[in-house]
Short mmCIF file of C-alpha atoms and ligand atoms in Angstrom, two decimals:
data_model
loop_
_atom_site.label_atom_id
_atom_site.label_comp_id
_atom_site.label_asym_id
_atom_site.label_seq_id
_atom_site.Cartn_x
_atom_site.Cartn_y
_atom_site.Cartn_z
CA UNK A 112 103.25 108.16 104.71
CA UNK A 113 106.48 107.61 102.69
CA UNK A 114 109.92 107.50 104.24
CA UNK A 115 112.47 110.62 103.96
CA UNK A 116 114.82 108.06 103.02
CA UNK A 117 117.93 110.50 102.12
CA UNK A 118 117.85 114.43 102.07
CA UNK A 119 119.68 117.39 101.08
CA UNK A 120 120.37 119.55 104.88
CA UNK A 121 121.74 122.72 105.09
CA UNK A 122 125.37 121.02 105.70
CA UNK A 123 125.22 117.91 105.30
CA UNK A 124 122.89 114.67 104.01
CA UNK A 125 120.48 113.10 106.53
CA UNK A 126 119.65 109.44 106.06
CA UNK A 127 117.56 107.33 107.50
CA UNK A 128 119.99 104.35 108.54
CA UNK A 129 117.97 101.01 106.94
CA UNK A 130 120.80 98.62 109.21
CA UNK A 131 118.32 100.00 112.26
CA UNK A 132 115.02 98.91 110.88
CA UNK A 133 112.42 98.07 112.01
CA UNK A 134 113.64 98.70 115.67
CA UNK A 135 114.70 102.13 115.40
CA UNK A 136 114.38 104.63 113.58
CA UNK A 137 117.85 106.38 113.79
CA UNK A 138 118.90 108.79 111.15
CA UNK A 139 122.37 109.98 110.27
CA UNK A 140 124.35 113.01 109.35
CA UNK A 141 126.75 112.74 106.59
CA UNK A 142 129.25 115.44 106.05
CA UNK A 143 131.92 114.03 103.83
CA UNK A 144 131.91 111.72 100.76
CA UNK A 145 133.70 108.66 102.81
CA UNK A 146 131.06 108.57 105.40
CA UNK A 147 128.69 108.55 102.46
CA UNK A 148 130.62 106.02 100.51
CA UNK A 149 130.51 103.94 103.64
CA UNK A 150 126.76 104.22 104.07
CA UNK A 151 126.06 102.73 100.76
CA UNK A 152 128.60 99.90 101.02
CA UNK A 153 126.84 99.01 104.26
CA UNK A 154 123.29 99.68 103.31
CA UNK A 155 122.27 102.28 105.65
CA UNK A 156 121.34 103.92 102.35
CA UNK A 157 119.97 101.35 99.47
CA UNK A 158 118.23 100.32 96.67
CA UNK A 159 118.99 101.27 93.42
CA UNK A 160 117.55 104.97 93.34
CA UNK A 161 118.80 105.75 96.15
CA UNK A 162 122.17 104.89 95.79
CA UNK A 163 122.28 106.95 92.56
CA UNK A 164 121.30 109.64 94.47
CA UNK A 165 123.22 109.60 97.41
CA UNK A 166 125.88 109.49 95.09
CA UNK A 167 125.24 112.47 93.40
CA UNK A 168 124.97 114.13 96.75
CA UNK A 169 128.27 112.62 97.89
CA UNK A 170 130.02 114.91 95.27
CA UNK A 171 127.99 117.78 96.13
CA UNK A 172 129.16 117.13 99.87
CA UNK A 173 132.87 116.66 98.64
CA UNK A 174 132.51 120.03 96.09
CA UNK A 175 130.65 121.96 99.09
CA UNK A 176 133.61 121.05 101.34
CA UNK A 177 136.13 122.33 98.38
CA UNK A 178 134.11 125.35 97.18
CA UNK A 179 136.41 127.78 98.57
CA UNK A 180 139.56 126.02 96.83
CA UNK A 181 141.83 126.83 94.49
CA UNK A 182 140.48 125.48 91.47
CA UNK A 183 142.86 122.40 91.03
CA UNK A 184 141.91 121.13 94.37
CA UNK A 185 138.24 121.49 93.49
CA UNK A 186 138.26 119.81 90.86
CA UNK A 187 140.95 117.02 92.24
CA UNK A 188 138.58 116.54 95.36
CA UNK A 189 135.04 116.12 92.93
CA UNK A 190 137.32 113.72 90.35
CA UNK A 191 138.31 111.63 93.70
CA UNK A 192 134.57 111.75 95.01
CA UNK A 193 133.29 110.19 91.87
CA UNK A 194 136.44 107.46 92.11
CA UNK A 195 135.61 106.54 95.27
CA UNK A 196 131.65 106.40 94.92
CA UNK A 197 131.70 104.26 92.00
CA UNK A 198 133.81 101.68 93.81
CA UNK A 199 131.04 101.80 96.28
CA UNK A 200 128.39 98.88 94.62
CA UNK A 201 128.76 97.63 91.13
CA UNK A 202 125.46 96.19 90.29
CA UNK A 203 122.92 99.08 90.59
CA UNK A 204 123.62 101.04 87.29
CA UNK A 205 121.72 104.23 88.96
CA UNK A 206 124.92 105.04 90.63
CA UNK A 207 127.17 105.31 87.51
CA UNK A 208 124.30 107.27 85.87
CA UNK A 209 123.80 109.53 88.03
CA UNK A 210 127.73 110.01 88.91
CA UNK A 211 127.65 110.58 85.07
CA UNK A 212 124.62 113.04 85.05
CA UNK A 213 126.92 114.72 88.00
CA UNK A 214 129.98 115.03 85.82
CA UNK A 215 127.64 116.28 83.09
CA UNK A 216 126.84 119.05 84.17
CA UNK A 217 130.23 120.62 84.71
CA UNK A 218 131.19 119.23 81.19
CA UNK A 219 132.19 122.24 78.13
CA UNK A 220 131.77 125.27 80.83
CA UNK A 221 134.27 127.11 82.87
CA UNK A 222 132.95 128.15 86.88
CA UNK A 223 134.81 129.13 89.75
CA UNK A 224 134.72 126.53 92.20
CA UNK A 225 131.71 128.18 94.39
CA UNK A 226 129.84 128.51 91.15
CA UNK A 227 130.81 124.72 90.61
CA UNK A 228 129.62 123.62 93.83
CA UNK A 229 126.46 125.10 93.15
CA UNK A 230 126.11 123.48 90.08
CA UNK A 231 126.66 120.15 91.32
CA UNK A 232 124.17 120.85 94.31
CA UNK A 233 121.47 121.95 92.01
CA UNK A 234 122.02 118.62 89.65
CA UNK A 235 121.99 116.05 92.91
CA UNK A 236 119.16 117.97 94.17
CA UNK A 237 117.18 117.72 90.54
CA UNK A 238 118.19 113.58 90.63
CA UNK A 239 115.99 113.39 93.74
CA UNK A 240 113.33 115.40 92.76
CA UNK A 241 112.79 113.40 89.70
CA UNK A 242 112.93 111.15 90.79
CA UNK A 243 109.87 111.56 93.61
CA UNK A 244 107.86 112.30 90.33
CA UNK A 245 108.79 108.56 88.53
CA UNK A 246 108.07 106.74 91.02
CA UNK A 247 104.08 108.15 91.14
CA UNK A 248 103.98 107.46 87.17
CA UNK A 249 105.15 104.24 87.48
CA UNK A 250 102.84 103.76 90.52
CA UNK A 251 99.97 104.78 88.34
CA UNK A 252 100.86 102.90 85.22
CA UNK A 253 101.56 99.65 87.01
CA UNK A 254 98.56 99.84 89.23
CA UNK A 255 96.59 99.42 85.71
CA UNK A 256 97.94 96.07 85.81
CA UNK A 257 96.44 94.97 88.82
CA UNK A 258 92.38 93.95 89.13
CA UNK A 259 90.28 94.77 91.79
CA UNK A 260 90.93 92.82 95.18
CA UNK A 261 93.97 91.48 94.00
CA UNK A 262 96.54 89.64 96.46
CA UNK A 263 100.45 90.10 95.04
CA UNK A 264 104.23 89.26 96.33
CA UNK A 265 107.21 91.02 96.31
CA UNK A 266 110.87 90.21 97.15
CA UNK A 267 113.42 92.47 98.51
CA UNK A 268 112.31 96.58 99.44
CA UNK A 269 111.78 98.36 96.51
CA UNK A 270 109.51 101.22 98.51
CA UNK A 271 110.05 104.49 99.58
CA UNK A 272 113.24 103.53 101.51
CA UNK A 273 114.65 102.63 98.14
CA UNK A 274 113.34 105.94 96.60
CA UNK A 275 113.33 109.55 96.40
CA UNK A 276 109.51 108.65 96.02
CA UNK A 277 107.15 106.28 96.90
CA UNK A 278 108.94 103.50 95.18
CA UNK A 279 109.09 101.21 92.49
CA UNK A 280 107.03 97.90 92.78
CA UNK A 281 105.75 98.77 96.40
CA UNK A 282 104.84 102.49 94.21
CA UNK A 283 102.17 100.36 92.32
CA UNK A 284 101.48 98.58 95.72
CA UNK A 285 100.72 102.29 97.10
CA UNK A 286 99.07 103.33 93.80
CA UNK A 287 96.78 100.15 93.48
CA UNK A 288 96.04 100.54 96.90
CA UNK A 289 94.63 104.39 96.85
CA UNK A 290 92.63 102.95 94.10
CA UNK A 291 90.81 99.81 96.85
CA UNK A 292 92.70 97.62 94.89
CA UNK A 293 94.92 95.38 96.94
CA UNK A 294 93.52 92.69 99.63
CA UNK A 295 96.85 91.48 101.14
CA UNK A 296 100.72 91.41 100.56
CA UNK A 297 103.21 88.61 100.80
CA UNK A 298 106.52 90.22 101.62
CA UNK A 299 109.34 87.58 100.96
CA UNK A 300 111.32 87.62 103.93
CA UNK A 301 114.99 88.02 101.83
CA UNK A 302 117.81 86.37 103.12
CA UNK A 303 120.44 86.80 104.00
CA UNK A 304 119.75 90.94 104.64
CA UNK A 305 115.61 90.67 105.34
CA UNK A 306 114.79 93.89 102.88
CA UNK A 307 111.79 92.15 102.64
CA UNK A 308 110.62 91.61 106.69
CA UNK A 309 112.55 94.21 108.00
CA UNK A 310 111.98 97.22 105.19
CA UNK A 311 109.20 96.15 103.14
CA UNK A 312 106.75 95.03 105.95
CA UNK A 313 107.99 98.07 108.16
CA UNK A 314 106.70 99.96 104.85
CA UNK A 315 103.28 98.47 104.34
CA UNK A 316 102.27 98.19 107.89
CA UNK A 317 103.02 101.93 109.11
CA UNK A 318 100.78 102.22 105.64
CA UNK A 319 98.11 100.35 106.65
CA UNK A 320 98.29 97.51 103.93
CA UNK A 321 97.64 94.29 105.11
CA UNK A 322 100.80 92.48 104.95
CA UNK A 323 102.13 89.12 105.69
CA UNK A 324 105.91 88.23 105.69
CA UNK A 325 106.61 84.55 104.52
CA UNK A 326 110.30 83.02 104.37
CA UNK A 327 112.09 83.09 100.65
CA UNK A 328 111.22 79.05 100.67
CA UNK A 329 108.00 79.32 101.47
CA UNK A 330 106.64 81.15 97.97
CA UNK A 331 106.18 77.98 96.03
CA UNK A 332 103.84 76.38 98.53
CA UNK A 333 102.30 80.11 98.83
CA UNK A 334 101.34 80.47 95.11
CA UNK A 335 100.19 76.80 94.96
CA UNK A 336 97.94 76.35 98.20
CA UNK A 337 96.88 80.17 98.36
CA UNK A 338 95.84 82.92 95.81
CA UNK A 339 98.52 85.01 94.13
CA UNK A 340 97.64 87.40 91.61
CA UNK A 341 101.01 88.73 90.56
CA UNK A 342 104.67 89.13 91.51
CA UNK A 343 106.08 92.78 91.15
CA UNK A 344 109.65 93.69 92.28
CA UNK A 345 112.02 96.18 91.30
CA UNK A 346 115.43 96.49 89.29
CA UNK A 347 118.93 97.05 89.74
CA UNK A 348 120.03 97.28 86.30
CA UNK A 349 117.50 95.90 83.05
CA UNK A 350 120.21 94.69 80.07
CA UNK A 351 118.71 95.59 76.66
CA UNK A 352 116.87 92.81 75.87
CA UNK A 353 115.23 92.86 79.07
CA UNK A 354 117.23 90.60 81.27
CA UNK A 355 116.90 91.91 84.62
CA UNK A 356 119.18 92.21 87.47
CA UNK A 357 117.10 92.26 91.25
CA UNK A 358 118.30 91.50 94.80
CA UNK A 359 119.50 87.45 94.81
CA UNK A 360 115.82 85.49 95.25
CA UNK A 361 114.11 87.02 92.53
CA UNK A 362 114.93 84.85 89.79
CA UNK A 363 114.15 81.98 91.57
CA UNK A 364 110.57 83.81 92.13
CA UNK A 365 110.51 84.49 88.56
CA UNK A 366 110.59 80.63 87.76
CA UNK A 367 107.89 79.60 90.11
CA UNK A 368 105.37 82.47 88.96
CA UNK A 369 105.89 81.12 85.54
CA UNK A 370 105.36 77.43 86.68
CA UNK A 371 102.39 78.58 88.87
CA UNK A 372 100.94 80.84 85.91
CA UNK A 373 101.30 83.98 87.72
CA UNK A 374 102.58 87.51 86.01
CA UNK A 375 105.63 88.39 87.24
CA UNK A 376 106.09 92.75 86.62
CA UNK A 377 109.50 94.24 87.21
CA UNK A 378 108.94 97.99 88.06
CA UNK A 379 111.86 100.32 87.21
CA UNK A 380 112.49 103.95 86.13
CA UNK A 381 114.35 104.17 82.72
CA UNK A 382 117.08 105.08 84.40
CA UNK A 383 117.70 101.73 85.36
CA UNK A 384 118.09 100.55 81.53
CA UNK A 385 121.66 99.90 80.57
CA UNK A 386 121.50 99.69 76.62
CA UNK A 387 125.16 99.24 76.57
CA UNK A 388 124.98 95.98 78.09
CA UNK A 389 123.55 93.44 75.22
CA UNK A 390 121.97 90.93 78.10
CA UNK A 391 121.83 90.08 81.60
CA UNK A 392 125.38 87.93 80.84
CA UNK A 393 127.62 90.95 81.24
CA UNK A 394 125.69 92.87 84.30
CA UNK A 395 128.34 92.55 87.08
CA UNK A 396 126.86 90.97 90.53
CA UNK A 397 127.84 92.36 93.98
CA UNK A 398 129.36 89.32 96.05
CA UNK A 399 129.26 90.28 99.61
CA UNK A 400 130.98 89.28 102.32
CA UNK A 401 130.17 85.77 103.97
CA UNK A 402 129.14 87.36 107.08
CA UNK A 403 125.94 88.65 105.90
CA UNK A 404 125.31 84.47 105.70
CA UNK A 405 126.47 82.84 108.32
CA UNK A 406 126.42 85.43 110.91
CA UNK A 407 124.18 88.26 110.33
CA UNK A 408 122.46 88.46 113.32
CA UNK A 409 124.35 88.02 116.03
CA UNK A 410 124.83 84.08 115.94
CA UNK A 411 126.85 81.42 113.81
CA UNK A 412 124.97 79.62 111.79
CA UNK A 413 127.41 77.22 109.79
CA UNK A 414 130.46 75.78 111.07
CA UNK A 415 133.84 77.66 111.03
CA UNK A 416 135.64 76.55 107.62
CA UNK A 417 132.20 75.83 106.11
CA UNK A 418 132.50 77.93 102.02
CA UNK A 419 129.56 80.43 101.86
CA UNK A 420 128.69 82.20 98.70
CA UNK A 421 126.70 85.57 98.77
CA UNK A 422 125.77 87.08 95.29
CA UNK A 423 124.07 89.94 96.74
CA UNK A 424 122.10 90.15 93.16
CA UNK A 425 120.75 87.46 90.03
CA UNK A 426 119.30 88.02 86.78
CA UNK A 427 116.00 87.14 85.45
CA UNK A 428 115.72 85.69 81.89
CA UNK A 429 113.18 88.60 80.06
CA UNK A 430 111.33 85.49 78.84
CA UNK A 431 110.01 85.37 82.56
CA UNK A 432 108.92 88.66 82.69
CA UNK A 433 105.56 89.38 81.46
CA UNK A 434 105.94 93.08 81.50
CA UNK A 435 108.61 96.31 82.38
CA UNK A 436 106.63 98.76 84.19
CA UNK A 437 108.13 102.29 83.77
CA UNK A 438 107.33 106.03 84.34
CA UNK A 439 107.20 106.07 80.21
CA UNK A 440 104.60 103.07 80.06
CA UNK A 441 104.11 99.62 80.49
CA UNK A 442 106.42 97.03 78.05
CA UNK A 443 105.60 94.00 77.20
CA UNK A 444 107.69 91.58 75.69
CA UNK A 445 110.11 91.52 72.81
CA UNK A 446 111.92 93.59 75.52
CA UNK A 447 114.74 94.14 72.92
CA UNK A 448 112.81 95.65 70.35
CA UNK A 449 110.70 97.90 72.57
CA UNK A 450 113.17 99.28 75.51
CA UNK A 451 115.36 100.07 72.15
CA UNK A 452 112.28 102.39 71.27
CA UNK A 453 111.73 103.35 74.67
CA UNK A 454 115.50 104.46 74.89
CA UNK A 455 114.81 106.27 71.37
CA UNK A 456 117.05 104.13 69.64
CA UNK A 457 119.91 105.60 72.03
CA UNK A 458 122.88 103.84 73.26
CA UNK A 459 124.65 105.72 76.18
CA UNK A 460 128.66 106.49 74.91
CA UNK A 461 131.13 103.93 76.09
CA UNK A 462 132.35 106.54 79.24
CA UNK A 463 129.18 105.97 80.98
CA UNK A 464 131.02 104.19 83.83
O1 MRU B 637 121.07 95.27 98.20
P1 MRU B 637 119.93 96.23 98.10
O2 MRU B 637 119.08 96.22 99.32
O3 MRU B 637 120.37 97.60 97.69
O4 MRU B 637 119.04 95.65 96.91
C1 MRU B 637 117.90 96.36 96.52
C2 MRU B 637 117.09 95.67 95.47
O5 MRU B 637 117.45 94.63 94.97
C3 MRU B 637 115.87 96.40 95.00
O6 MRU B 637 114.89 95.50 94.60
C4 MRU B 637 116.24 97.29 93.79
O7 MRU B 637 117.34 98.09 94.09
C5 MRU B 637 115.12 98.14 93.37
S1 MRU B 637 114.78 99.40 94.52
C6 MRU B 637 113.58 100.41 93.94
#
C-alpha cells in the first residue's frame, strides 16, 4: 500500500502534505515553483528522494508556465527556478543532483521553449520513475541482511513518503516483510518533527507491520532489556568514505548499536553519494528554526530567552556503519575504497551544486 507521496498532474504537482499526518490526509496542488519551494522548506514534501524530485518538477512547473515565452524569458524563468530550489534545503544532496540532472538535459542542444518544457517534463518525470525502481532493489538487497523473525529500529521516515517508491530502510522493512521476515518494529519517535511516530508508524500500520513507537531516549534501554536485531535508516547525503549524513538522532543511534553489538545498515540509492565531498566534515547541516523545539505543537516548552539549537541533520562516523545498502549491492566497509568502485572511480565536476 505505498503512499503517492508527490505526482506529476496534468497542471500542476499533487502532494501529499506530511505537516497533516497522521490526522489527515490532505493533499495539495502546486502550480508554481514558489509554492513548491515552500513545500519543501516546510516539509509538506520530504526526505531526501523526494525533495530531489520535487525539485526537478518545480522547474518543469516553472518551464510549463514559460513554454509559450520568448526564449530569453524561458530560459531566465528555468535559471531562477533552479536558484530558488537549491536555496530550498542544503543537506539532502538529491536536490542538487537532480537540479543538475534537470539542467543536463538542456545542456549542448538548441529547442524552442515548448520543446524545452517538454524536455524538462520528460527528465523530472524519468527522476521519479527511477526512482520507484531503486527503492525495490535496495528493498531486495537489504532484506538479505535480515534473518528470519527478526525485530529492527529505525529513526526518522525513510518510507514511501520519502520516496518515489517504497522507500529506503522502511523498502527493506517492506521487502523483508513480503518475505515473513520481520516480527516487530521500533519506530524512534524523532524529535523535534516526529518523522518517526507521525510518518513512519502511519506507514507500517496502514501496512500491517507490527509496529511500536518508542521516544528517541528510550533506544538504549530498548536494545539492552529487549531484542534488537538491527538498526536500518536512510541517508541524506553519504561523503566518500562513507560518513553519513541522516535526520539529527541517528548518530547517537549509531553509537549505542555499536555499544549494544547490533548492525547498524544505512539504506540509500547512489544517488545519495557525494564523491566530491572527502568526509562527513564538509556535508553542510540544515539548522532550523527554534520553533520546531520549543514550540512545535502548539505549546511552549522552554522559557522565553532560553538558546535552542536545532541541527535538523548529524553525521555518522562510517566506522559505525556495518554496511551501505544500495540498489547496486550491499557495501561493507572500507567505505572509501568500495563506494569509489561503486561510483566507477567517478568524481562528479566541481558545478554539481
Ligand atoms: O528533514 P527530513 O524529514 O527531510 O529528513 C529525512 C531523513 O533524514 C531521512 O532519513 C532521509 O532523507 C532518507 S529518506 C529515504
Amino acid at each position: 500500500m505505498a503512499v503517492r507521496t508527490i505526482e506529476w498532474r496534468k497542471d500542476c504537482v499533487r502532494i501529499i502534505d506530511q505537516t497533516r499526518l497522521p490526522e489527515e490526509s490532505v493533499y495539495r496542488e502546486l502550480h508554481t515553483v514558489e509554492e513548491m519551494a515552500e513545500a519543501i522548506e516546510t516539509l509538506r514534501v520530504r526526505g531526501a528522494p523526494a525533495i530531489g524530485i520535487a525539485a526537478a518538477m518545480g522547474v518543469a512547473l516553472a518551464a510549463r508556465l514559460h513554454r509559450k515565452s520568448p526564449p530569453e524569458l524561458f530560459n531566465r524563468a528555468v535559471d531562477d527556478a533552479m536558484e530558488r530550489l537549491k536555496k530550498t534545503r542544503p543537506t539532502a544532496v538529491n536536490l542538487f543532483g537532480a537540479l543538475e540532472r534537470m539542467r543536463g538535459c538542456l545542456h549542448g542542444v538548441s529547442m524552442k521553449p515548448g520543446e524545452a518544457a517538454d524536455t524538462l517534463l520528460r527528465e523530472a518525470l524519468a527522476i521519479y520513475e527511477e526512482d520507484e525502481i531503486v527503492c525495490r532493489r535496495m528493498g531486495e538487497n537489504g532484506a538479505e541482511l535480515l534473518g528470519p523473525d527478526s525485530i529492527v529500529l529505525t529513526h526518522c521516515n525513510a518510507g514511501g513518503l520519502a520516496t518515489a517508491g517504497y522507500g529506503t530502510a522502511l523498502g527493506v522493512i517492506y521487502a523483508a516483510h513480503e518475505a515473513g521476515r520481520i516480527r516487530h518494529v521500533y519506530a524512534d519517535e524523532t524529535r523535534p518533527l516526529l518523522q518517526g511516530s507521525r510518518l513512519t508508524a502511519w506507514e507500517l500500520s496502514r501496512s500491517g507491520i507490527p509496529v511500536t513507537v518508542i521516544c528517541d531516549s528510550a533506544a538504549a534501554s530498548v536494545m539492552h532489556g529487549r531484542r534488537v536485531d538491527a538498526v536500518l535508516v536512510g541517508a541524506d547525503r553519504i561523503a566518500a568514505n562513507g560518513d553519513t549524513a541522516n535526520k539529527i538522532g541517528t548518530y547517537s543511534l549509531a553509537v549505542l548499536a555499536r555499544y549494544h553489538g547490533i548492525p547498524f545498515y544505512v539504506v540509500a540509492p547512489v544517488s545519495t553519494v557525494d564523491m566530491r565531498l572527502s568526509s562527513g566534515e564538509s556535508i553542510p547541516i540544515e539548522e532550523r528554526s527554534a520553533d520546531e523545539v520549543i514550540q512545535g505543537f502548539g505549546r511552549l516548552t522552554a522559557p522565553n530567552g532560553a538558546g535552542v539549537l536545532n541541527p535538523a541533520f548529524d553525521v555518522t562516523p562510517h566506522t559505525l556503519i556495518s554496511a551501505i545498502v544500495t540498489e547496486a549491492g550491499v557495501l561493507r566497509p572500507p567505505f572509501e575504497e568500495n563506494l569509489y568502485r561503486l561510483m566507477g572511480g567517478n568524481r562528479p565536476p566541481e558545478t554539481f551544486e
